[in-house]
Amino acid sequence: MHQWVLKPALLLLFSCQTPTPKNLSPHTHIYTQRLSLPLCNSSSSTMVDPTPSVPFILLSLLLLGLGNGVVCLEEKRVLSLQKVQPKLQSTDTSCFSQKSRREMGATILEMKHRDHCSGVTRDWNEKLQKTLTMDDGRVKSLQSRIKRTVPSNTEDISNAQIPITSGIELETLNYIVTVELGARKMTVIVDTGSDLTWVQCQPCDSCYNQHDPVFKPSTSPSYQPILCNASACQSLQFATGNSGVCGSAAPICNYAVNYGDGSFTRGELGHEKLNFGTIVVKDFIFGCGRNNKGLFGGASGLMGLGRSDLSLISQTSGIFGGVFSYCLPSTERKGSGSLILGGNSSVYRNSSPISYAKMIENPQLYNFYFINLTGISIGGVALQAPSVGPSRILVDSGTVITRLPPTIYKALKAEFLKQFTGFPPAPTFSILDTCFNLSAYQEVDIPTIKMHFEGNAELTVDVTGVFYFVKSDASQVCLALASLEYQDEVAILGNYQQKNLRVVYNTKETKVGFALETCSFE
């Protein structure tokens, strides 16, 4: 039997910060948001008419104690711990060849999360530690790239939809999709923080192990190398941070991309046919990697969804109009999300309206997706900190954990702990410093986290994106947000907080949109 927990009334104009009782059993829940009772924010309270579903006796008891005040209840959602706990699993071969389809002019690629294809995991602690270490390397690399990026310029409409999955099964940090390059299937990492698309090529001087056969340009009649005097070679500096270099034997343009964790890819720039089902992109410019090393797992390479001339989005702007979107599936369930190329919103399955934030236009940071963060609320309570909004934040599909400037994170952590109380603490883990032991609970009510952006855009973090499970028995579960090292570093919105959302990137109208959506490719 559930218990109804009544919280004391607070006067109007006061913040709602009542804690969860500490003596609740594992089966006791706080019924707050589901009662549709008055909520409080940081400055005022708004009365919400009780719904008929609230028991009349309960409502009467509440009203008797109100007087001139209101009942303040934080916005909370139920997290079922059993459903999201990491579990041992065998390899799912379907993860290595995702589907694609055309629907109402859109190209849709299936997208999955790698956790469901990684085989049996014997040491979750080691695996998760490795994931966060790699994530930290990526963040450092992005911060470095932001500081040294140089200017560049780039430039109805069909749509394409591709299945998108998480790259965990290939031991990568990111989500993955399958495309055809030169009529060969390639599983690649989806990355909005990169521009150049590349795959490993034979003959390979040094290649890591990948699941799909390595691309062999010598057997493809449609492959052509790009010469040093081509404009694409000149665009490498802005797209990768490294200038194109001519080979000693032939005037072929060579590229190099270095990543923050020490990973890299080097090879030649080339043209090839890129297929998205029935959509064919002729003369697609990509990197043919002859020397590749790093934490790319079993993926064939990487798909660059940035904004420079060499990105897939810029190269296909005549087909898809410079618009793409994705819905990242939860890592805890065997579901598929989708990467949709094109701006036909009728193929989206969002359950809330799309709210858009204007991209921050800066010639020196053109290839990144920046928007203005104007505020954050925890359980309906707006954070009060000197540095909270407006400040730029990078929307990135490749970073896992969202990073916030130290002062903002400190305020967020403090407010979260005020509302999520009574649970045993657990040791910190890597970059995560707010951890709990929830092994005795089947379900917990956790405060809703919302991020607010310029233009009245709003992102509600999915309930599965609030906690990061360090141990499979839930004895170490951590708040899945972290602090940047320095106050002047740029905030990053990671993919862990983008799950079960439709995130829309419109480069022509320079805006990014968010809407609730339960991810499904089918």
C-alpha positions as CSV (number, residue, x, y, z in Angstrom):
1,M,0.0,0.0,0.0
2,H,1.2,3.5,-0.8
3,Q,1.3,6.2,1.8
4,W,0.1,9.7,1.2
5,V,2.7,12.1,2.5
6,L,1.4,15.6,3.2
7,K,3.9,18.4,3.3
8,P,3.5,21.5,5.5
9,A,2.0,24.6,3.9
10,L,4.2,27.5,3.2
11,L,3.2,31.1,2.7
12,L,2.9,32.8,-0.7
13,L,6.1,34.2,-2.2
14,F,8.3,31.7,-0.4
15,S,10.4,29.1,-2.2
16,C,9.3,25.5,-2.0
17,Q,12.1,23.5,-0.3
18,T,10.5,20.9,1.9
19,P,12.6,17.7,2.1
20,T,11.5,14.2,1.5
21,P,10.9,12.5,4.9
22,K,13.9,10.5,6.0
23,N,12.0,7.6,7.5
24,L,10.3,6.4,4.3
25,S,10.3,2.7,3.5
26,P,11.5,1.5,0.1
27,H,7.9,1.3,-1.1
28,T,6.9,4.8,0.1
29,H,6.5,7.5,-2.6
30,I,5.8,11.2,-2.5
31,Y,2.8,11.9,-4.7
32,T,3.5,15.4,-5.8
33,Q,3.3,16.2,-9.5
34,R,0.7,13.5,-9.9
35,L,-1.7,15.4,-7.5
36,S,-1.6,18.6,-9.6
37,L,-1.3,20.6,-6.4
38,P,0.2,24.1,-6.2
39,L,3.9,24.4,-7.1
40,C,6.3,27.0,-6.0
41,N,9.1,28.7,-7.9
42,S,11.8,31.0,-6.6
43,S,9.7,34.1,-6.5
44,S,6.0,33.4,-6.4
45,S,3.4,30.7,-6.2
46,T,0.6,29.9,-8.6
47,M,-2.5,28.1,-7.5
48,V,-3.4,25.1,-9.7
49,D,-6.9,23.8,-9.5
50,P,-6.9,20.3,-8.0
51,T,-8.0,17.7,-10.4
52,P,-11.0,15.4,-9.8
53,S,-8.6,12.5,-9.4
54,V,-7.4,13.9,-6.0
55,P,-9.4,12.2,-3.2
56,F,-11.9,14.5,-1.7
57,I,-10.9,13.7,1.8
58,L,-7.3,14.4,1.1
59,L,-8.2,17.7,-0.6
60,S,-10.3,18.7,2.4
61,L,-7.5,18.0,4.8
62,L,-5.1,20.1,2.8
63,L,-7.5,23.0,2.6
64,L,-8.1,23.0,6.3
65,G,-4.4,23.7,6.9
66,L,-3.9,26.3,4.3
67,G,-5.2,29.6,5.9
68,N,-3.6,32.3,3.8
69,G,-0.9,30.0,2.4
70,V,-0.5,27.3,-0.1
71,V,0.9,23.8,-0.2
72,C,4.3,23.9,-1.9
73,L,5.3,20.7,-3.6
74,E,8.3,20.2,-5.8
75,E,7.9,18.7,-9.3
76,K,9.1,15.1,-9.1
77,R,9.0,12.0,-11.3
78,V,9.2,8.4,-10.4
79,L,12.4,6.4,-11.4
80,S,12.0,2.7,-11.4
81,L,15.5,1.5,-10.3
82,Q,15.0,-2.1,-11.5
83,K,14.2,-1.0,-15.0
84,V,17.3,1.2,-15.4
85,Q,19.9,-0.8,-13.5
86,P,22.8,-2.2,-15.6
87,K,22.4,-5.9,-16.3
88,L,24.6,-8.6,-17.8
89,Q,23.8,-9.0,-21.5
90,S,24.9,-10.9,-24.5
91,T,25.9,-9.3,-27.8
92,D,23.0,-8.2,-30.0
93,T,24.2,-8.6,-33.6
94,S,21.4,-6.3,-34.9
95,C,23.3,-3.4,-33.4
96,F,26.0,-3.7,-36.1
97,S,23.6,-3.0,-39.0
98,Q,21.0,-0.5,-38.4
99,K,18.0,0.1,-40.6
100,S,17.0,3.1,-42.7
101,R,13.8,4.2,-44.4
102,R,12.2,7.0,-46.3
103,E,9.0,8.5,-44.9
104,M,7.2,11.6,-46.3
105,G,10.4,12.8,-47.9
106,A,12.5,12.3,-44.8
107,T,15.5,10.0,-44.6
108,I,15.5,8.2,-41.3
109,L,18.4,6.3,-39.9
110,E,18.1,3.9,-36.9
111,M,20.2,4.9,-33.9
112,K,21.0,2.7,-30.9
113,H,23.1,2.8,-27.8
114,R,26.2,0.7,-27.6
115,D,25.3,-0.8,-24.1
116,H,23.1,-3.4,-25.7
117,C,25.7,-4.7,-28.1
118,S,28.8,-4.8,-25.9
119,G,28.4,-8.4,-24.8
120,V,28.6,-9.6,-21.2
121,T,30.0,-6.9,-18.8
122,R,31.8,-8.5,-15.9
123,D,33.1,-5.3,-14.2
124,W,30.7,-2.4,-14.4
125,N,32.8,-0.2,-12.2
126,E,35.8,-0.6,-14.5
127,K,33.7,0.0,-17.6
128,L,31.9,3.1,-16.3
129,Q,35.1,4.6,-14.9
130,K,36.6,4.2,-18.4
131,T,33.6,5.8,-20.0
132,L,33.9,8.9,-17.7
133,T,37.6,9.1,-18.2
134,M,37.2,9.2,-22.0
135,D,34.4,11.7,-21.6
136,D,36.6,14.0,-19.6
137,G,39.2,13.8,-22.3
138,R,36.6,14.9,-24.9
139,V,35.5,17.8,-22.8
140,K,39.1,19.0,-22.5
141,S,39.6,18.7,-26.2
142,L,36.4,20.7,-26.9
143,Q,37.4,23.5,-24.6
144,S,40.8,23.6,-26.4
145,R,39.2,23.6,-29.8
146,I,36.8,26.4,-28.8
147,K,39.7,28.6,-27.8
148,R,41.7,28.1,-31.0
149,T,38.9,27.9,-33.7
150,V,39.4,30.1,-36.7
151,P,36.7,31.8,-38.9
152,S,35.0,30.2,-41.9
153,N,31.9,30.5,-44.0
154,T,29.3,27.9,-45.2
155,E,26.4,28.1,-46.8
156,D,11.4,22.4,-51.4
157,I,13.7,20.1,-49.6
158,S,13.8,16.3,-49.1
159,N,14.3,14.7,-45.8
160,A,16.0,11.5,-44.7
161,Q,15.6,9.3,-41.6
162,I,18.2,6.9,-40.3
163,P,18.1,4.4,-37.4
164,I,20.3,5.8,-34.6
165,T,21.7,3.5,-31.8
166,S,24.1,4.0,-28.9
167,G,27.7,3.2,-29.7
168,I,28.2,1.4,-26.4
169,E,28.1,-1.9,-28.1
170,L,31.1,-0.9,-30.1
171,E,32.9,0.4,-27.0
172,T,32.6,4.0,-28.1
173,L,31.2,7.0,-26.1
174,N,28.7,7.9,-28.7
175,Y,25.6,6.8,-30.6
176,I,26.0,5.1,-33.9
177,V,24.2,4.7,-37.3
178,T,24.8,2.6,-40.4
179,V,25.3,4.2,-43.8
180,E,26.5,2.9,-47.2
181,L,29.8,4.3,-48.5
182,G,30.7,3.1,-52.0
183,A,27.9,0.4,-51.6
184,R,29.5,-0.9,-48.4
185,K,27.8,-0.7,-45.0
186,M,29.7,1.3,-42.5
187,T,28.7,1.8,-38.8
188,V,29.9,5.2,-37.7
189,I,29.7,7.4,-34.6
190,V,27.4,10.3,-34.8
191,D,29.1,13.5,-33.6
192,T,27.8,17.1,-33.7
193,G,31.1,18.3,-32.3
194,S,33.1,17.1,-35.3
195,D,33.0,18.1,-39.0
196,L,35.0,15.7,-41.1
197,T,33.4,12.3,-41.7
198,W,36.0,9.5,-42.0
199,V,36.3,5.7,-42.1
200,Q,39.2,3.3,-41.9
201,C,40.7,2.4,-45.2
202,Q,42.8,-0.5,-46.7
203,P,45.7,-0.7,-47.1
204,C,46.0,0.5,-43.5
205,D,49.3,1.3,-41.9
206,S,47.7,1.1,-38.4
207,C,44.1,0.4,-37.8
208,Y,42.1,-0.6,-34.7
209,N,39.7,-3.5,-34.8
210,Q,36.3,-2.8,-36.3
211,H,33.2,-4.9,-36.7
212,D,32.4,-4.2,-40.4
213,P,34.9,-4.9,-43.2
214,V,37.4,-2.1,-43.7
215,F,36.7,0.1,-46.7
216,K,38.9,-0.6,-49.6
217,P,39.0,2.3,-52.1
218,S,40.9,0.4,-54.7
219,T,37.9,-1.8,-55.4
220,S,35.4,1.0,-55.6
221,P,35.0,2.5,-59.1
222,S,33.4,5.6,-57.7
223,Y,36.2,6.5,-55.3
224,Q,38.5,9.4,-56.2
225,P,41.3,11.0,-54.1
226,I,41.2,14.8,-53.6
227,L,44.2,16.8,-54.8
228,C,46.0,19.5,-52.8
229,N,44.8,22.4,-54.9
230,A,41.1,21.5,-54.3
231,S,39.0,23.9,-52.2
232,A,38.1,20.9,-49.9
233,C,41.8,20.6,-49.0
234,Q,41.9,24.3,-48.0
235,S,38.8,23.8,-45.8
236,L,40.5,21.2,-43.5
237,Q,42.1,23.9,-41.3
238,F,38.7,25.1,-40.1
239,A,37.1,21.7,-40.0
240,T,39.8,19.8,-38.2
241,G,42.2,22.4,-36.8
242,N,45.0,21.0,-39.1
243,S,45.9,22.1,-42.6
244,G,45.8,19.7,-45.5
245,V,49.3,18.3,-46.4
246,C,50.5,17.1,-49.8
247,G,51.9,13.6,-50.0
248,S,55.4,13.0,-51.2
249,A,54.6,10.6,-54.0
250,A,51.5,12.3,-55.4
251,P,49.7,15.7,-55.0
252,I,47.0,14.1,-52.9
253,C,45.5,16.0,-49.9
254,N,46.3,14.4,-46.6
255,Y,44.4,15.1,-43.4
256,A,44.9,14.7,-39.7
257,V,42.4,14.9,-36.8
258,N,43.5,14.7,-33.2
259,Y,41.2,14.1,-30.3
260,G,41.6,15.1,-26.7
261,D,42.0,11.6,-25.3
262,G,44.9,10.9,-27.6
263,S,42.9,9.2,-30.3
264,F,43.6,10.3,-33.9
265,T,42.9,9.5,-37.5
266,R,45.2,10.3,-40.5
267,G,44.9,9.6,-44.1
268,E,43.9,11.1,-47.5
269,L,40.8,13.1,-48.4
270,G,38.6,11.5,-51.1
271,H,35.3,11.5,-53.0
272,E,32.8,8.7,-52.8
273,K,29.1,7.9,-53.1
274,L,27.2,8.0,-49.8
275,N,23.9,6.2,-49.7
276,F,21.0,6.8,-47.2
277,G,18.6,4.1,-48.5
278,T,17.2,5.6,-51.8
279,I,19.1,8.9,-51.3
280,V,22.5,9.0,-53.0
281,V,25.0,11.8,-52.3
282,K,27.5,11.9,-55.1
283,D,31.1,13.0,-54.6
284,F,30.8,13.0,-50.8
285,I,34.0,14.3,-49.3
286,F,35.4,12.2,-46.5
287,G,38.6,11.1,-44.8
288,C,40.1,7.8,-45.9
289,G,41.9,6.8,-42.7
290,R,45.2,4.9,-43.2
291,N,46.5,5.5,-39.7
292,N,43.9,5.4,-36.9
293,K,44.2,4.8,-33.2
294,G,42.1,5.4,-30.2
295,L,38.8,4.7,-28.4
296,F,36.5,4.3,-31.4
297,G,35.6,0.8,-30.5
298,G,34.3,-1.4,-33.3
299,A,32.9,1.5,-35.3
300,S,34.1,2.0,-38.9
301,G,34.7,5.7,-38.3
302,L,32.8,8.9,-37.5
303,M,30.0,11.0,-39.1
304,G,30.7,14.7,-38.6
305,L,27.5,16.7,-38.1
306,G,29.1,20.1,-37.4
307,R,28.6,23.3,-39.5
308,S,31.8,23.7,-41.5
309,D,32.0,23.2,-45.3
310,L,33.2,19.6,-44.9
311,S,30.5,18.4,-42.5
312,L,27.8,16.1,-43.8
313,I,25.1,18.7,-43.0
314,S,26.8,21.3,-45.2
315,Q,27.6,18.9,-48.0
316,T,24.0,17.7,-48.2
317,S,22.3,21.1,-47.7
318,G,20.9,21.0,-51.2
319,I,19.1,17.7,-50.4
320,F,18.1,18.1,-46.7
321,G,18.1,21.9,-46.4
322,G,20.7,22.1,-43.6
323,V,18.2,20.5,-41.1
324,F,18.6,17.4,-39.0
325,S,17.3,16.0,-35.8
326,Y,17.7,13.0,-33.5
327,C,16.0,11.2,-30.7
328,L,18.6,9.4,-28.5
329,P,17.3,6.2,-27.0
330,S,17.8,5.4,-23.4
331,T,20.9,3.4,-22.6
332,E,18.9,1.2,-20.2
333,R,16.4,-0.3,-22.6
334,K,16.6,-2.2,-25.9
335,G,15.2,0.6,-27.9
336,S,16.2,2.4,-31.1
337,G,16.2,6.1,-31.7
338,S,16.4,7.9,-35.0
339,L,18.6,10.4,-36.9
340,I,16.3,12.3,-39.3
341,L,17.9,14.2,-42.2
342,G,15.6,17.0,-43.4
343,G,13.2,19.4,-41.9
344,N,9.8,17.7,-42.3
345,S,8.5,17.8,-38.7
346,S,5.5,15.7,-39.6
347,V,7.6,12.5,-39.3
348,Y,8.6,13.4,-35.7
349,R,6.8,11.7,-32.9
350,N,7.2,14.4,-30.3
351,S,4.7,14.5,-27.4
352,S,5.2,18.2,-26.7
353,P,5.6,21.2,-28.9
354,I,9.1,22.0,-30.2
355,S,10.5,25.0,-28.5
356,Y,13.4,26.7,-30.3
357,A,16.5,28.6,-29.0
358,K,18.5,30.8,-31.4
359,M,22.0,29.7,-32.2
360,I,24.8,32.1,-31.0
361,E,26.4,33.3,-34.2
362,N,30.2,33.8,-33.9
363,P,32.4,33.5,-37.0
364,Q,35.2,32.0,-34.9
365,L,33.0,29.3,-33.4
366,Y,30.8,28.7,-36.5
367,N,31.1,24.9,-36.6
368,F,29.7,24.5,-33.1
369,Y,26.1,24.5,-31.9
370,F,25.9,27.2,-29.2
371,I,22.7,28.5,-27.6
372,N,22.2,30.8,-24.6
373,L,21.3,29.1,-21.3
374,T,19.1,31.5,-19.3
375,G,18.3,29.4,-16.2
376,I,17.9,26.0,-14.6
377,S,15.1,24.8,-12.3
378,I,15.2,21.9,-9.9
379,G,11.8,20.5,-8.9
380,G,10.2,23.8,-10.0
381,V,12.6,25.9,-8.0
382,A,14.7,28.3,-10.1
383,L,18.4,28.3,-9.2
384,Q,19.6,31.5,-7.7
385,A,23.3,32.1,-8.5
386,P,25.1,35.2,-9.9
387,S,26.3,33.3,-13.0
388,V,23.0,31.6,-13.9
389,G,22.1,32.9,-17.4
390,P,22.3,34.1,-19.9
391,S,25.5,32.2,-20.8
392,R,26.4,30.1,-23.8
393,I,26.2,26.3,-23.7
394,L,27.4,23.9,-26.4
395,V,24.8,21.3,-27.5
396,D,26.9,18.2,-28.2
397,S,25.9,14.6,-29.1
398,G,29.4,13.2,-28.3
399,T,29.9,14.4,-24.7
400,V,28.2,12.1,-22.2
401,I,27.8,14.1,-19.0
402,T,26.6,17.7,-19.0
403,R,29.2,20.1,-17.7
404,L,28.4,23.4,-16.0
405,P,30.5,26.3,-14.7
406,P,31.5,25.7,-11.0
407,T,29.1,28.4,-9.6
408,I,26.1,27.1,-11.5
409,Y,26.9,23.5,-10.6
410,K,27.3,24.4,-7.0
411,A,23.9,26.0,-6.9
412,L,22.3,23.1,-8.7
413,K,23.9,20.5,-6.4
414,A,22.7,22.4,-3.3
415,E,19.1,22.7,-4.5
416,F,19.0,19.0,-5.6
417,L,20.2,17.9,-2.2
418,K,17.5,20.0,-0.5
419,Q,14.8,18.2,-2.4
420,F,16.4,14.7,-2.6
421,T,17.0,13.9,1.1
422,G,16.8,11.0,3.4
423,F,18.8,8.6,1.2
424,P,22.1,7.1,2.3
425,P,25.2,8.8,0.7
426,A,27.7,6.8,-1.4
427,P,31.3,7.6,-2.4
428,T,32.0,10.0,-5.2
429,F,32.9,8.5,-8.6
430,S,35.3,10.1,-11.1
431,I,33.9,13.5,-12.1
432,L,30.5,12.8,-10.3
433,D,30.5,14.1,-6.7
434,T,26.8,13.7,-5.6
435,C,26.1,10.0,-5.0
436,F,23.6,7.9,-3.1
437,N,23.1,4.3,-2.1
438,L,19.6,3.4,-3.4
439,S,20.0,-0.4,-3.2
440,A,17.2,-0.7,-0.7
441,Y,14.6,1.0,-3.0
442,Q,12.5,-0.2,-5.9
443,E,11.4,3.3,-6.9
444,V,12.4,6.8,-5.9
445,D,10.8,10.2,-6.6
446,I,13.4,12.5,-8.0
447,P,13.2,16.3,-8.7
448,T,12.5,17.3,-12.2
449,I,15.5,19.1,-13.9
450,K,14.7,21.7,-16.5
451,M,17.0,23.8,-18.5
452,H,15.8,27.1,-19.9
453,F,17.2,28.8,-23.0
454,E,16.9,32.1,-24.8
455,G,13.7,32.4,-26.7
456,N,11.6,30.6,-24.0
457,A,13.0,27.2,-25.1
458,E,12.9,24.5,-22.5
459,L,14.5,21.1,-22.1
460,T,13.1,18.7,-19.5
461,V,15.7,16.1,-18.6
462,D,14.2,12.6,-18.9
463,V,14.0,10.7,-15.6
464,T,16.6,8.2,-16.9
465,G,19.0,11.1,-17.5
466,V,19.2,12.3,-13.9
467,F,21.2,9.5,-12.3
468,Y,24.3,7.7,-13.5
469,F,24.5,4.1,-12.2
470,V,28.0,3.3,-11.1
471,K,27.1,-0.1,-9.6
472,S,24.5,-2.5,-11.0
473,D,22.9,-3.1,-7.6
474,A,22.2,0.7,-7.2
475,S,24.5,0.9,-4.2
476,Q,26.3,3.8,-5.9
477,V,24.1,6.0,-8.0
478,C,25.3,9.6,-8.8
479,L,23.8,12.8,-10.1
480,A,24.6,12.7,-13.8
481,L,25.9,16.3,-14.0
482,A,29.4,17.6,-13.3
483,S,31.3,20.8,-12.8
484,L,33.8,22.3,-15.2
485,E,37.3,22.9,-13.9
486,Y,37.2,26.7,-14.5
487,Q,34.5,29.3,-14.4
488,D,35.4,30.7,-17.8
489,E,35.0,27.4,-19.6
490,V,32.0,26.9,-21.8
491,A,29.1,24.7,-20.5
492,I,28.3,21.6,-22.5
493,L,24.9,19.8,-22.8
494,G,25.8,16.1,-23.0
495,N,23.9,13.2,-24.5
496,Y,23.0,11.7,-21.2
497,Q,20.6,14.6,-20.6
498,Q,19.3,14.5,-24.2
499,K,17.7,11.1,-24.0
500,N,14.1,10.7,-25.1
501,L,14.0,14.1,-26.6
502,R,13.6,15.3,-30.2
503,V,16.6,17.6,-30.7
504,V,16.3,19.6,-33.9
505,Y,19.2,21.5,-35.6
506,N,18.2,24.0,-38.2
507,T,21.4,25.6,-39.6
508,K,19.5,27.7,-42.2
509,E,17.3,29.4,-39.6
510,T,20.2,29.1,-37.0
511,K,18.1,27.6,-34.2
512,V,18.0,24.4,-32.0
513,G,14.8,22.9,-30.9
514,F,13.7,20.6,-28.1
515,A,10.6,18.5,-27.5
516,L,9.7,15.4,-25.5
517,E,9.6,12.2,-27.4
518,T,9.8,8.5,-26.5
519,C,12.5,7.3,-28.9
520,S,11.5,4.6,-31.3
521,F,12.6,3.8,-34.8
522,E,9.7,1.5,-35.6
